[in-house]
């Protein structure tokens, strides 16, 4: 199972774009890159998933270079409510739902 | 309507007691999970059930016994509680087991004193 490395914490201000980079050097061909968000006192929530290049949804964008050894979650114009822990996961479809969560990145958005 | 709901949200109990946490999902999913999040925020899978059958058991002490009466419910019973069992327990569900998207409940904060 591919291990991920991401910054433990990040600070930002309202209205800024936040980019959180995740390293996954030993990602396998069948692996997908998935990001979850966890607000205080809540369960993790799926944000976005990708395999390669760029994926965008209403919440975030995910950039994946050709070698897939890293990925960057981009949050446009963050607000105070985006303060949360963001987890980068590398997931293989045949894991039976076994998600391996790392330490995550604690994002703090300030006014 | 809450998709994955678990009760109680908070539970404080003494060492040695037996307690249960209940979980229900109304998403029509056939796979349910229990995850544990410790004080350092690491989230680890404990159990996974697919259509009421156990498919993942991550070396959890046998004091922990999950029970799935039907595919919409997965309860967690813990015997002889220990201080180290204090954590947040999250129930989750997904459609099938070949998935990357899992829906989590709000969590149950267990404190053993």
PDB file of C-alpha atoms in Angstrom, chain A residues 32 34 36 38 41-44 46 49 87 91-99 101-103, chain B residues 9 33 35 37 41-43 45 48 55-56 58 90 97-102 104-106 109:
ATOM      1  CA  UNK A  32      -6.159   6.317  -7.375  1.00  0.00           C
ATOM      2  CA  UNK A  34      -8.176  10.558  -3.166  1.00  0.00           C
ATOM      3  CA  UNK A  36     -10.800  13.634   2.273  1.00  0.00           C
ATOM      4  CA  UNK A  38     -12.377  16.381   8.189  1.00  0.00           C
ATOM      5  CA  UNK A  41     -15.951  16.866  15.639  1.00  0.00           C
ATOM      6  CA  UNK A  42     -17.073  15.338  12.345  1.00  0.00           C
ATOM      7  CA  UNK A  43     -16.237  12.350  10.217  1.00  0.00           C
ATOM      8  CA  UNK A  44     -14.049  12.586   7.101  1.00  0.00           C
ATOM      9  CA  UNK A  46     -14.744  12.773   0.371  1.00  0.00           C
ATOM     10  CA  UNK A  49     -10.346  11.814  -6.595  1.00  0.00           C
ATOM     11  CA  UNK A  87      -6.068  13.787   4.102  1.00  0.00           C
ATOM     12  CA  UNK A  91      -6.423   3.873  -2.843  1.00  0.00           C
ATOM     13  CA  UNK A  92      -6.557   0.634  -4.770  1.00  0.00           C
ATOM     14  CA  UNK A  93     -10.028  -0.423  -5.828  1.00  0.00           C
ATOM     15  CA  UNK A  94      -9.602  -3.967  -4.588  1.00  0.00           C
ATOM     16  CA  UNK A  95      -8.796  -3.034  -0.996  1.00  0.00           C
ATOM     17  CA  UNK A  96     -12.315  -3.783   0.137  1.00  0.00           C
ATOM     18  CA  UNK A  97     -12.845  -0.273   1.398  1.00  0.00           C
ATOM     19  CA  UNK A  98      -9.727  -0.267   3.547  1.00  0.00           C
ATOM     20  CA  UNK A  99      -8.603   3.346   3.440  1.00  0.00           C
ATOM     21  CA  UNK A 101      -5.253   7.576   6.451  1.00  0.00           C
ATOM     22  CA  UNK A 102      -2.016   9.375   7.233  1.00  0.00           C
ATOM     23  CA  UNK A 103      -1.599  12.277   9.604  1.00  0.00           C
TER      24      UNK A 103
ATOM     25  CA  UNK B   9     -22.255  10.748  20.109  1.00  0.00           C
ATOM     26  CA  UNK B  33     -17.210  -0.178   8.426  1.00  0.00           C
ATOM     27  CA  UNK B  35     -12.886   3.091  11.980  1.00  0.00           C
ATOM     28  CA  UNK B  37      -9.385   7.674  15.436  1.00  0.00           C
ATOM     29  CA  UNK B  41      -5.837  11.903  14.825  1.00  0.00           C
ATOM     30  CA  UNK B  42      -4.741   8.738  13.034  1.00  0.00           C
ATOM     31  CA  UNK B  43      -7.765   7.014  11.532  1.00  0.00           C
ATOM     32  CA  UNK B  45     -10.023   0.655   9.954  1.00  0.00           C
ATOM     33  CA  UNK B  48     -15.683  -4.135   7.382  1.00  0.00           C
ATOM     34  CA  UNK B  55     -14.674  -9.158   5.274  1.00  0.00           C
ATOM     35  CA  UNK B  56     -12.031  -7.126   7.121  1.00  0.00           C
ATOM     36  CA  UNK B  58      -7.774  -5.563  11.362  1.00  0.00           C
ATOM     37  CA  UNK B  90     -16.517   6.310  13.175  1.00  0.00           C
ATOM     38  CA  UNK B  97     -16.156  -3.208  -1.732  1.00  0.00           C
ATOM     39  CA  UNK B  98     -14.469  -2.103  -4.937  1.00  0.00           C
ATOM     40  CA  UNK B  99     -14.658   1.513  -3.939  1.00  0.00           C
ATOM     41  CA  UNK B 100     -12.625   4.547  -3.136  1.00  0.00           C
ATOM     42  CA  UNK B 101     -15.431   6.690  -1.720  1.00  0.00           C
ATOM     43  CA  UNK B 102     -16.658   5.941   1.769  1.00  0.00           C
ATOM     44  CA  UNK B 104     -18.544   8.474   7.338  1.00  0.00           C
ATOM     45  CA  UNK B 105     -20.822   9.137  10.274  1.00  0.00           C
ATOM     46  CA  UNK B 106     -20.322  11.960  12.765  1.00  0.00           C
ATOM     47  CA  UNK B 109     -16.490   9.987  21.377  1.00  0.00           C
TER      48      UNK B 109
END
